[in-house]
Amino acid sequence: MTALLEVQGLQKRFPMGGGGMLPCRRAAPSFLHAVEDVSFTLRAGETLGLVGESGCGKSTLARLLARLLDPTEGSIRLGGQEIGAIPAKRFGAIPATRPGAMPSTRPGAMPPRAAIQMVFQDAEGSINPRHTAFEAIARPLRQLSRLSGAELRTRVERTAALCGLPAELLGRFPHQLSGGQKARVGIARAVATEPALLVLDEPTSALDVSVQVVILDLLRSLQARTGAAYVFVSHDLNVVRLLCDRVLVMYLGRVVEEGAAETLFAAPAHPYTRALVGAVSVPGRRKGEERVRLSGEPRSPIDPDPQACRFHGRCPIGQDLCARAAPPVHELPGGRRVACHFPLTAGAMAAA
Amino acid sequence: MTDAAALAPAATARAAPPRVPVLDVAGLSVQFRTRSGTVHALDEVSLQVHRGECLGVVGESGSGKSVTAYAVMRLLDPAARITAGRITFGGMDILAASEREMADLRGRELSMIFQNPRAALNPIRQVGMQIADVLVRHGGVTRAEAPARAAALLAEVGIPDPVRRAKAYPFELSGGMCQRVGIALALACRPALLIADEPTTGLDVTTQAVIMDLVLGLARARGMATVLITHDLGLASEYCDRTAVMHAGHVVEAAPAADLFAAPRHPYTAKLIAATPQPGRALSDLAAIPGGLPDLRRGDLPACRFLDRCERAEPGCAVPPLPRHLSEDGRMVACRHPL
């Protein structure tokens, strides 16, 4: 089966400004390397988790994939069509050119913006406060699916029902809705056009645990129904574990490990993944038990040394070599990849 | 109403003279007057914290955890009214203290660490100076020796190169570093009680453990009492001696942390644990808690505010007073039909 989404050598660098206004005071421009050389593929109906600490580039990567940001380099192919080169500014205005050109869970023509949708972390801040829930869900349908009148109303109501929003809430404004209901509106708006790819940026991190479960259940049942692929960004590994088939672990812009969620959590191959998995808190665990502590602070993402592992300095097993050479990517069985000089799965390596 | 002595294990109460808690909140009720009605934010909340002990206060948003903390600090919004109860801190009646006495107490005896460390610091003052200010105001340190003491405090909270970092502004430091500065600030005058309001919520998991170790390590070393306010059950179970669970302005259960998580007695505690994702649990194993918090503006709030979300509820549960059962093993549960 061919991949729905193919990402190859994706890179995003933000210029940091070169100093003063006068030419003589201008230093060489420096760059913040937010996303470095990221490659992966995603099949329809699959969920990929993106995890890492704040500042590791997971949200930047999500925005690149949702085509809200332009990559510095690299390609993003959706259903075989290159979309990475289309400027993000124009991306939303591209009409459905050829019938069936963009992959969708629904047969028929669809503009690229309708095929990729995003759910934002802050449902409160990402919904227009002057729009009712109905209007929030209707807008993408009106603009991208060219629906109006009774047809539009039916579609909005059907989508809302699918997302567990009672019809009587559709006339309400965001401030009249609870946190869980706002999260549902954010999801309903994103799935209204029946996208093939849904990018979710920490969709439950602002919710209480009692509501979080309901939203995760909703996301899973929607996926079973529509067959959409999910990219799920989260810093909460306990949540990622619940929803994701595969996981990319990022550290300072680079993917340090990739693998099936279950095996990656059970036997992390990268020392950073191990630290991340070990740091997860568990109710009922006794004090200080097996929590892994990382010393030090992450390096600066601005003009990083290309000849060193970015985890060097915080890595509990780092050696001199790590400061002199960027780590190679080892391919392990089961589609697993790890970028480390000294991966923790010596046995698995030998078997491969 | 909860009795301080009754919450301590019965055996110790007989053997030794009853310990006086550092902080004793007894039957505290707080209301907020708003344009849309009176919000009954806290109803007869009772908590005790002893010297060297860490009390976890766990609950979802809107449960009243932070209101309790702000009441203790006497930092409640002007719209708030304390309608019943008392707060005793080191033998002193907090609610009767003058504003001047409170200003002396805060920062010296009573300290707080805030959720958003960067917002809690002055953005246009060097962090070392901010610590020096507290030392001069509350710690009896002279202006001349304050910078050196501030740098020593930064070193104590694990900030490398403290003399140089003392000259940094908050925006120049990472979130974890800012929280360390916040801790140094809170602990500068060796307070008797530290309230940590979601101290690690904005931080990464890898930094979380380091910060919690630091706070509780220093607290234990100094025999300080700590109140950890959090929505994270895992964090509370890992770091607290005792845990109180709050729901809609009530303390619904209080128990030694290990017992609470091993065998919850209040239906809400049990449901909260069942809804928390953790290793070894699939999505289908987790159960959401139906319904939401009751509207706290209602004049006719039932005695048990968890009533509508509880399958053990019967009509009698709505009738006041809300029972608060104390048991021999130092546990309290506010439920007519505990598990």
mmCIF file of N, CA and C in Angstrom, chain A residues 120-228:
data_model
loop_
_atom_site.group_PDB
_atom_site.id
_atom_site.type_symbol
_atom_site.label_atom_id
_atom_site.label_comp_id
_atom_site.label_asym_id
_atom_site.label_seq_id
_atom_site.Cartn_x
_atom_site.Cartn_y
_atom_site.Cartn_z
ATOM 1 N N PHE A 120 -6.088 22.758 17.055
ATOM 2 C CA PHE A 120 -5.101 23.515 17.821
ATOM 3 C C PHE A 120 -5.178 23.211 19.311
ATOM 4 N N GLN A 121 -4.066 23.506 19.974
ATOM 5 C CA GLN A 121 -3.931 23.231 21.393
ATOM 6 C C GLN A 121 -4.970 23.989 22.212
ATOM 7 N N ASP A 122 -5.112 25.262 21.905
ATOM 8 C CA ASP A 122 -5.944 26.125 22.711
ATOM 9 C C ASP A 122 -7.273 26.345 21.993
ATOM 10 N N ALA A 123 -8.268 25.511 22.324
ATOM 11 C CA ALA A 123 -9.559 25.611 21.638
ATOM 12 C C ALA A 123 -10.162 26.995 21.858
ATOM 13 N N GLU A 124 -9.962 27.511 23.049
ATOM 14 C CA GLU A 124 -10.478 28.833 23.400
ATOM 15 C C GLU A 124 -9.932 29.898 22.445
ATOM 16 N N GLY A 125 -8.619 29.882 22.269
ATOM 17 C CA GLY A 125 -7.979 30.932 21.488
ATOM 18 C C GLY A 125 -8.064 30.726 19.986
ATOM 19 N N SER A 126 -8.395 29.509 19.540
ATOM 20 C CA SER A 126 -8.362 29.256 18.111
ATOM 21 C C SER A 126 -9.748 29.342 17.467
ATOM 22 N N ILE A 127 -10.766 29.604 18.280
ATOM 23 C CA ILE A 127 -12.105 29.789 17.714
ATOM 24 C C ILE A 127 -12.454 31.269 17.810
ATOM 25 N N ASN A 128 -12.941 31.832 16.737
ATOM 26 C CA ASN A 128 -13.316 33.243 16.731
ATOM 27 C C ASN A 128 -14.389 33.492 17.789
ATOM 28 N N PRO A 129 -14.118 34.377 18.767
ATOM 29 C CA PRO A 129 -15.074 34.558 19.857
ATOM 30 C C PRO A 129 -16.409 35.156 19.397
ATOM 31 N N ARG A 130 -16.424 35.746 18.194
ATOM 32 C CA ARG A 130 -17.670 36.357 17.709
ATOM 33 C C ARG A 130 -18.438 35.431 16.785
ATOM 34 N N HIS A 131 -17.943 34.199 16.633
ATOM 35 C CA HIS A 131 -18.673 33.221 15.826
ATOM 36 C C HIS A 131 -19.368 32.214 16.736
ATOM 37 N N THR A 132 -20.562 31.839 16.376
ATOM 38 C CA THR A 132 -21.226 30.758 17.105
ATOM 39 C C THR A 132 -20.560 29.448 16.723
ATOM 40 N N ALA A 133 -20.868 28.405 17.496
ATOM 41 C CA ALA A 133 -20.321 27.088 17.183
ATOM 42 C C ALA A 133 -20.716 26.683 15.762
ATOM 43 N N PHE A 134 -21.946 27.011 15.379
ATOM 44 C CA PHE A 134 -22.416 26.671 14.029
ATOM 45 C C PHE A 134 -21.524 27.337 12.986
ATOM 46 N N GLU A 135 -21.266 28.631 13.178
ATOM 47 C CA GLU A 135 -20.486 29.387 12.214
ATOM 48 C C GLU A 135 -19.042 28.852 12.145
ATOM 49 N N ALA A 136 -18.493 28.497 13.296
ATOM 50 C CA ALA A 136 -17.123 27.977 13.330
ATOM 51 C C ALA A 136 -17.008 26.716 12.470
ATOM 52 N N ILE A 137 -18.019 25.847 12.560
ATOM 53 C CA ILE A 137 -17.982 24.596 11.794
ATOM 54 C C ILE A 137 -18.370 24.849 10.336
ATOM 55 N N ALA A 138 -19.230 25.841 10.114
ATOM 56 C CA ALA A 138 -19.735 26.085 8.751
ATOM 57 C C ALA A 138 -18.690 26.737 7.848
ATOM 58 N N ARG A 139 -17.826 27.548 8.425
ATOM 59 C CA ARG A 139 -16.905 28.329 7.594
ATOM 60 C C ARG A 139 -16.045 27.502 6.642
ATOM 61 N N PRO A 140 -15.342 26.488 7.146
ATOM 62 C CA PRO A 140 -14.538 25.703 6.196
ATOM 63 C C PRO A 140 -15.408 25.036 5.125
ATOM 64 N N LEU A 141 -16.629 24.636 5.490
ATOM 65 C CA LEU A 141 -17.515 23.979 4.517
ATOM 66 C C LEU A 141 -17.944 24.965 3.436
ATOM 67 N N ARG A 142 -18.206 26.195 3.854
ATOM 68 C CA ARG A 142 -18.643 27.215 2.912
ATOM 69 C C ARG A 142 -17.501 27.574 1.968
ATOM 70 N N GLN A 143 -16.315 27.764 2.528
ATOM 71 C CA GLN A 143 -15.198 28.241 1.717
ATOM 72 C C GLN A 143 -14.526 27.139 0.907
ATOM 73 N N LEU A 144 -14.420 25.944 1.496
ATOM 74 C CA LEU A 144 -13.658 24.896 0.820
ATOM 75 C C LEU A 144 -14.549 23.897 0.096
ATOM 76 N N SER A 145 -15.697 23.580 0.672
ATOM 77 C CA SER A 145 -16.561 22.590 0.037
ATOM 78 C C SER A 145 -17.681 23.245 -0.754
ATOM 79 N N ARG A 146 -17.735 24.588 -0.747
ATOM 80 C CA ARG A 146 -18.726 25.358 -1.525
ATOM 81 C C ARG A 146 -20.144 24.926 -1.206
ATOM 82 N N LEU A 147 -20.418 24.733 0.060
ATOM 83 C CA LEU A 147 -21.781 24.369 0.453
ATOM 84 C C LEU A 147 -22.519 25.618 0.913
ATOM 85 N N SER A 148 -23.841 25.605 0.778
ATOM 86 C CA SER A 148 -24.647 26.711 1.295
ATOM 87 C C SER A 148 -26.071 26.225 1.546
ATOM 88 N N GLY A 149 -26.827 27.073 2.212
ATOM 89 C CA GLY A 149 -28.249 26.800 2.445
ATOM 90 C C GLY A 149 -28.499 25.549 3.248
ATOM 91 N N ALA A 150 -29.521 24.821 2.839
ATOM 92 C CA ALA A 150 -29.950 23.641 3.590
ATOM 93 C C ALA A 150 -28.862 22.576 3.619
ATOM 94 N N GLU A 151 -28.135 22.472 2.503
ATOM 95 C CA GLU A 151 -27.076 21.468 2.408
ATOM 96 C C GLU A 151 -26.004 21.722 3.471
ATOM 97 N N LEU A 152 -25.648 23.019 3.614
ATOM 98 C CA LEU A 152 -24.644 23.413 4.605
ATOM 99 C C LEU A 152 -25.143 23.083 6.006
ATOM 100 N N ARG A 153 -26.385 23.461 6.290
ATOM 101 C CA ARG A 153 -26.954 23.232 7.617
ATOM 102 C C ARG A 153 -26.939 21.743 7.963
ATOM 103 N N THR A 154 -27.339 20.915 6.997
ATOM 104 C CA THR A 154 -27.362 19.467 7.241
ATOM 105 C C THR A 154 -25.955 18.966 7.578
ATOM 106 N N ARG A 155 -24.961 19.418 6.766
ATOM 107 C CA ARG A 155 -23.586 18.958 6.972
ATOM 108 C C ARG A 155 -23.053 19.388 8.326
ATOM 109 N N VAL A 156 -23.308 20.643 8.720
ATOM 110 C CA VAL A 156 -22.824 21.131 10.020
ATOM 111 C C VAL A 156 -23.450 20.316 11.143
ATOM 112 N N GLU A 157 -24.762 20.100 11.031
ATOM 113 C CA GLU A 157 -25.447 19.368 12.093
ATOM 114 C C GLU A 157 -24.971 17.927 12.172
ATOM 115 N N ARG A 158 -24.696 17.328 10.990
ATOM 116 C CA ARG A 158 -24.223 15.949 10.981
ATOM 117 C C ARG A 158 -22.831 15.872 11.611
ATOM 118 N N THR A 159 -21.962 16.819 11.231
ATOM 119 C CA THR A 159 -20.606 16.820 11.781
ATOM 120 C C THR A 159 -20.641 17.029 13.291
ATOM 121 N N ALA A 160 -21.489 17.974 13.730
ATOM 122 C CA ALA A 160 -21.583 18.254 15.163
ATOM 123 C C ALA A 160 -22.050 17.012 15.920
ATOM 124 N N ALA A 161 -23.053 16.328 15.366
ATOM 125 C CA ALA A 161 -23.574 15.124 16.017
ATOM 126 C C ALA A 161 -22.479 14.064 16.102
ATOM 127 N N LEU A 162 -21.708 13.966 15.032
ATOM 128 C CA LEU A 162 -20.606 13.007 14.983
ATOM 129 C C LEU A 162 -19.589 13.296 16.080
ATOM 130 N N CYS A 163 -19.415 14.562 16.400
ATOM 131 C CA CYS A 163 -18.441 14.977 17.409
ATOM 132 C C CYS A 163 -19.068 15.123 18.791
ATOM 133 N N GLY A 164 -20.303 14.658 18.933
ATOM 134 C CA GLY A 164 -20.943 14.681 20.230
ATOM 135 C C GLY A 164 -21.377 16.053 20.700
ATOM 136 N N LEU A 165 -21.651 16.954 19.752
ATOM 137 C CA LEU A 165 -22.155 18.281 20.117
ATOM 138 C C LEU A 165 -23.651 18.309 19.866
ATOM 139 N N PRO A 166 -24.461 18.451 20.906
ATOM 140 C CA PRO A 166 -25.910 18.516 20.699
ATOM 141 C C PRO A 166 -26.280 19.742 19.854
ATOM 142 N N ALA A 167 -27.319 19.605 19.026
ATOM 143 C CA ALA A 167 -27.704 20.673 18.098
ATOM 144 C C ALA A 167 -28.034 21.973 18.827
ATOM 145 N N GLU A 168 -28.528 21.873 20.070
ATOM 146 C CA GLU A 168 -28.925 23.112 20.765
ATOM 147 C C GLU A 168 -27.716 23.952 21.183
ATOM 148 N N LEU A 169 -26.503 23.347 21.134
ATOM 149 C CA LEU A 169 -25.314 24.126 21.496
ATOM 150 C C LEU A 169 -24.771 24.911 20.305
ATOM 151 N N LEU A 170 -25.261 24.618 19.100
ATOM 152 C CA LEU A 170 -24.669 25.215 17.901
ATOM 153 C C LEU A 170 -24.866 26.722 17.830
ATOM 154 N N GLY A 171 -25.893 27.237 18.514
ATOM 155 C CA GLY A 171 -26.141 28.672 18.493
ATOM 156 C C GLY A 171 -25.320 29.425 19.519
ATOM 157 N N ARG A 172 -24.538 28.696 20.310
ATOM 158 C CA ARG A 172 -23.795 29.364 21.382
ATOM 159 C C ARG A 172 -22.451 29.908 20.910
ATOM 160 N N PHE A 173 -21.986 30.917 21.645
ATOM 161 C CA PHE A 173 -20.660 31.486 21.390
ATOM 162 C C PHE A 173 -19.639 30.756 22.267
ATOM 163 N N PRO A 174 -18.348 30.815 21.879
ATOM 164 C CA PRO A 174 -17.330 30.063 22.628
ATOM 165 C C PRO A 174 -17.383 30.283 24.147
ATOM 166 N N HIS A 175 -17.631 31.536 24.587
ATOM 167 C CA HIS A 175 -17.581 31.763 26.037
ATOM 168 C C HIS A 175 -18.750 31.112 26.760
ATOM 169 N N GLN A 176 -19.756 30.643 26.003
ATOM 170 C CA GLN A 176 -20.904 29.974 26.626
ATOM 171 C C GLN A 176 -20.724 28.460 26.649
ATOM 172 N N LEU A 177 -19.551 27.999 26.179
ATOM 173 C CA LEU A 177 -19.305 26.562 26.115
ATOM 174 C C LEU A 177 -18.254 26.161 27.148
ATOM 175 N N SER A 178 -18.317 24.902 27.623
ATOM 176 C CA SER A 178 -17.315 24.404 28.554
ATOM 177 C C SER A 178 -16.046 24.042 27.785
ATOM 178 N N GLY A 179 -14.983 23.755 28.502
ATOM 179 C CA GLY A 179 -13.710 23.409 27.871
ATOM 180 C C GLY A 179 -13.837 22.216 26.942
ATOM 181 N N GLY A 180 -14.556 21.188 27.399
ATOM 182 C CA GLY A 180 -14.720 19.993 26.592
ATOM 183 C C GLY A 180 -15.545 20.272 25.342
ATOM 184 N N GLN A 181 -16.557 21.126 25.490
ATOM 185 C CA GLN A 181 -17.405 21.464 24.332
ATOM 186 C C GLN A 181 -16.620 22.284 23.313
ATOM 187 N N LYS A 182 -15.767 23.191 23.805
ATOM 188 C CA LYS A 182 -14.934 23.970 22.880
ATOM 189 C C LYS A 182 -13.982 23.056 22.117
ATOM 190 N N ALA A 183 -13.427 22.071 22.833
ATOM 191 C CA ALA A 183 -12.538 21.112 22.170
ATOM 192 C C ALA A 183 -13.300 20.375 21.069
ATOM 193 N N ARG A 184 -14.557 20.040 21.330
ATOM 194 C CA ARG A 184 -15.377 19.361 20.319
ATOM 195 C C ARG A 184 -15.625 20.260 19.109
ATOM 196 N N VAL A 185 -15.861 21.554 19.356
ATOM 197 C CA VAL A 185 -16.065 22.477 18.237
ATOM 198 C C VAL A 185 -14.788 22.534 17.392
ATOM 199 N N GLY A 186 -13.621 22.626 18.061
ATOM 200 C CA GLY A 186 -12.348 22.666 17.343
ATOM 201 C C GLY A 186 -12.150 21.428 16.485
ATOM 202 N N ILE A 187 -12.550 20.283 16.998
ATOM 203 C CA ILE A 187 -12.408 19.034 16.248
ATOM 204 C C ILE A 187 -13.438 18.978 15.122
ATOM 205 N N ALA A 188 -14.679 19.355 15.417
ATOM 206 C CA ALA A 188 -15.742 19.323 14.402
ATOM 207 C C ALA A 188 -15.377 20.221 13.222
ATOM 208 N N ARG A 189 -14.834 21.390 13.517
ATOM 209 C CA ARG A 189 -14.438 22.313 12.454
ATOM 210 C C ARG A 189 -13.376 21.672 11.561
ATOM 211 N N ALA A 190 -12.441 20.956 12.197
ATOM 212 C CA ALA A 190 -11.351 20.359 11.429
ATOM 213 C C ALA A 190 -11.805 19.164 10.607
ATOM 214 N N VAL A 191 -12.757 18.376 11.119
ATOM 215 C CA VAL A 191 -13.148 17.174 10.375
ATOM 216 C C VAL A 191 -14.317 17.438 9.430
ATOM 217 N N ALA A 192 -14.871 18.668 9.446
ATOM 218 C CA ALA A 192 -16.059 18.971 8.640
ATOM 219 C C ALA A 192 -15.833 18.699 7.157
ATOM 220 N N THR A 193 -14.648 19.042 6.647
ATOM 221 C CA THR A 193 -14.386 18.857 5.222
ATOM 222 C C THR A 193 -13.921 17.434 4.907
ATOM 223 N N GLU A 194 -13.949 16.572 5.905
ATOM 224 C CA GLU A 194 -13.495 15.183 5.768
ATOM 225 C C GLU A 194 -12.089 15.101 5.202
ATOM 226 N N PRO A 195 -11.121 15.666 5.928
ATOM 227 C CA PRO A 195 -9.745 15.682 5.449
ATOM 228 C C PRO A 195 -9.105 14.294 5.482
ATOM 229 N N ALA A 196 -8.097 14.111 4.631
ATOM 230 C CA ALA A 196 -7.367 12.848 4.620
ATOM 231 C C ALA A 196 -6.304 12.843 5.704
ATOM 232 N N LEU A 197 -5.845 14.061 6.075
ATOM 233 C CA LEU A 197 -4.804 14.181 7.099
ATOM 234 C C LEU A 197 -5.247 15.194 8.138
ATOM 235 N N LEU A 198 -5.220 14.773 9.394
ATOM 236 C CA LEU A 198 -5.593 15.675 10.482
ATOM 237 C C LEU A 198 -4.363 15.852 11.376
ATOM 238 N N VAL A 199 -3.935 17.111 11.553
ATOM 239 C CA VAL A 199 -2.787 17.400 12.416
ATOM 240 C C VAL A 199 -3.327 17.915 13.738
ATOM 241 N N LEU A 200 -3.019 17.219 14.825
ATOM 242 C CA LEU A 200 -3.548 17.582 16.142
ATOM 243 C C LEU A 200 -2.404 18.051 17.028
ATOM 244 N N ASP A 201 -2.436 19.331 17.406
ATOM 245 C CA ASP A 201 -1.360 19.876 18.234
ATOM 246 C C ASP A 201 -1.823 19.951 19.683
ATOM 247 N N GLU A 202 -1.418 18.999 20.493
ATOM 248 C CA GLU A 202 -1.796 18.930 21.916
ATOM 249 C C GLU A 202 -3.289 19.176 22.113
ATOM 250 N N PRO A 203 -4.160 18.375 21.495
ATOM 251 C CA PRO A 203 -5.587 18.694 21.552
ATOM 252 C C PRO A 203 -6.208 18.553 22.939
ATOM 253 N N THR A 204 -5.552 17.822 23.842
ATOM 254 C CA THR A 204 -6.189 17.615 25.146
ATOM 255 C C THR A 204 -5.402 18.209 26.307
ATOM 256 N N SER A 205 -4.308 18.921 26.010
ATOM 257 C CA SER A 205 -3.456 19.331 27.136
ATOM 258 C C SER A 205 -4.122 20.369 28.024
ATOM 259 N N ALA A 206 -5.136 21.089 27.520
ATOM 260 C CA ALA A 206 -5.793 22.092 28.364
ATOM 261 C C ALA A 206 -6.997 21.511 29.092
ATOM 262 N N LEU A 207 -7.263 20.225 28.904
ATOM 263 C CA LEU A 207 -8.480 19.638 29.471
ATOM 264 C C LEU A 207 -8.198 18.868 30.753
ATOM 265 N N ASP A 208 -9.212 18.777 31.604
ATOM 266 C CA ASP A 208 -9.115 17.952 32.800
ATOM 267 C C ASP A 208 -9.151 16.480 32.411
ATOM 268 N N VAL A 209 -8.576 15.632 33.268
ATOM 269 C CA VAL A 209 -8.514 14.209 32.918
ATOM 270 C C VAL A 209 -9.889 13.606 32.677
ATOM 271 N N SER A 210 -10.898 14.085 33.406
ATOM 272 C CA SER A 210 -12.228 13.482 33.246
ATOM 273 C C SER A 210 -12.788 13.740 31.851
ATOM 274 N N VAL A 211 -12.391 14.831 31.223
ATOM 275 C CA VAL A 211 -12.887 15.173 29.891
ATOM 276 C C VAL A 211 -11.949 14.615 28.820
ATOM 277 N N GLN A 212 -10.667 14.555 29.151
ATOM 278 C CA GLN A 212 -9.661 14.111 28.205
ATOM 279 C C GLN A 212 -9.995 12.756 27.582
ATOM 280 N N VAL A 213 -10.448 11.830 28.429
ATOM 281 C CA VAL A 213 -10.757 10.487 27.946
ATOM 282 C C VAL A 213 -11.842 10.535 26.869
ATOM 283 N N VAL A 214 -12.854 11.375 27.091
ATOM 284 C CA VAL A 214 -13.972 11.472 26.143
ATOM 285 C C VAL A 214 -13.457 11.976 24.794
ATOM 286 N N ILE A 215 -12.585 12.979 24.827
ATOM 287 C CA ILE A 215 -12.076 13.555 23.584
ATOM 288 C C ILE A 215 -11.180 12.544 22.852
ATOM 289 N N LEU A 216 -10.369 11.801 23.604
ATOM 290 C CA LEU A 216 -9.524 10.787 22.971
ATOM 291 C C LEU A 216 -10.385 9.693 22.334
ATOM 292 N N ASP A 217 -11.452 9.298 23.035
ATOM 293 C CA ASP A 217 -12.390 8.312 22.483
ATOM 294 C C ASP A 217 -13.007 8.832 21.188
ATOM 295 N N LEU A 218 -13.377 10.113 21.213
ATOM 296 C CA LEU A 218 -13.993 10.731 20.041
ATOM 297 C C LEU A 218 -13.026 10.698 18.853
ATOM 298 N N LEU A 219 -11.769 11.062 19.106
ATOM 299 C CA LEU A 219 -10.783 11.078 18.024
ATOM 300 C C LEU A 219 -10.610 9.687 17.432
ATOM 301 N N ARG A 220 -10.583 8.687 18.304
ATOM 302 C CA ARG A 220 -10.404 7.330 17.804
ATOM 303 C C ARG A 220 -11.608 6.864 16.991
ATOM 304 N N SER A 221 -12.819 7.171 17.456
ATOM 305 C CA SER A 221 -14.002 6.691 16.722
ATOM 306 C C SER A 221 -14.145 7.444 15.393
ATOM 307 N N LEU A 222 -13.759 8.735 15.389
ATOM 308 C CA LEU A 222 -13.808 9.481 14.129
ATOM 309 C C LEU A 222 -12.856 8.868 13.116
ATOM 310 N N GLN A 223 -11.684 8.471 13.603
ATOM 311 C CA GLN A 223 -10.697 7.891 12.693
ATOM 312 C C GLN A 223 -11.188 6.549 12.139
ATOM 313 N N ALA A 224 -11.823 5.755 13.000
ATOM 314 C CA ALA A 224 -12.348 4.468 12.543
ATOM 315 C C ALA A 224 -13.402 4.684 11.459
ATOM 316 N N ARG A 225 -14.150 5.776 11.570
ATOM 317 C CA ARG A 225 -15.223 6.078 10.632
ATOM 318 C C ARG A 225 -14.718 6.634 9.311
ATOM 319 N N THR A 226 -13.734 7.562 9.406
ATOM 320 C CA THR A 226 -13.324 8.296 8.212
ATOM 321 C C THR A 226 -12.051 7.752 7.581
ATOM 322 N N GLY A 227 -11.266 7.001 8.344
ATOM 323 C CA GLY A 227 -10.016 6.485 7.801
ATOM 324 C C GLY A 227 -8.951 7.548 7.605
ATOM 325 N N ALA A 228 -9.107 8.686 8.252
ATOM 326 C CA ALA A 228 -8.112 9.748 8.126
ATOM 327 C C ALA A 228 -6.822 9.350 8.834
#
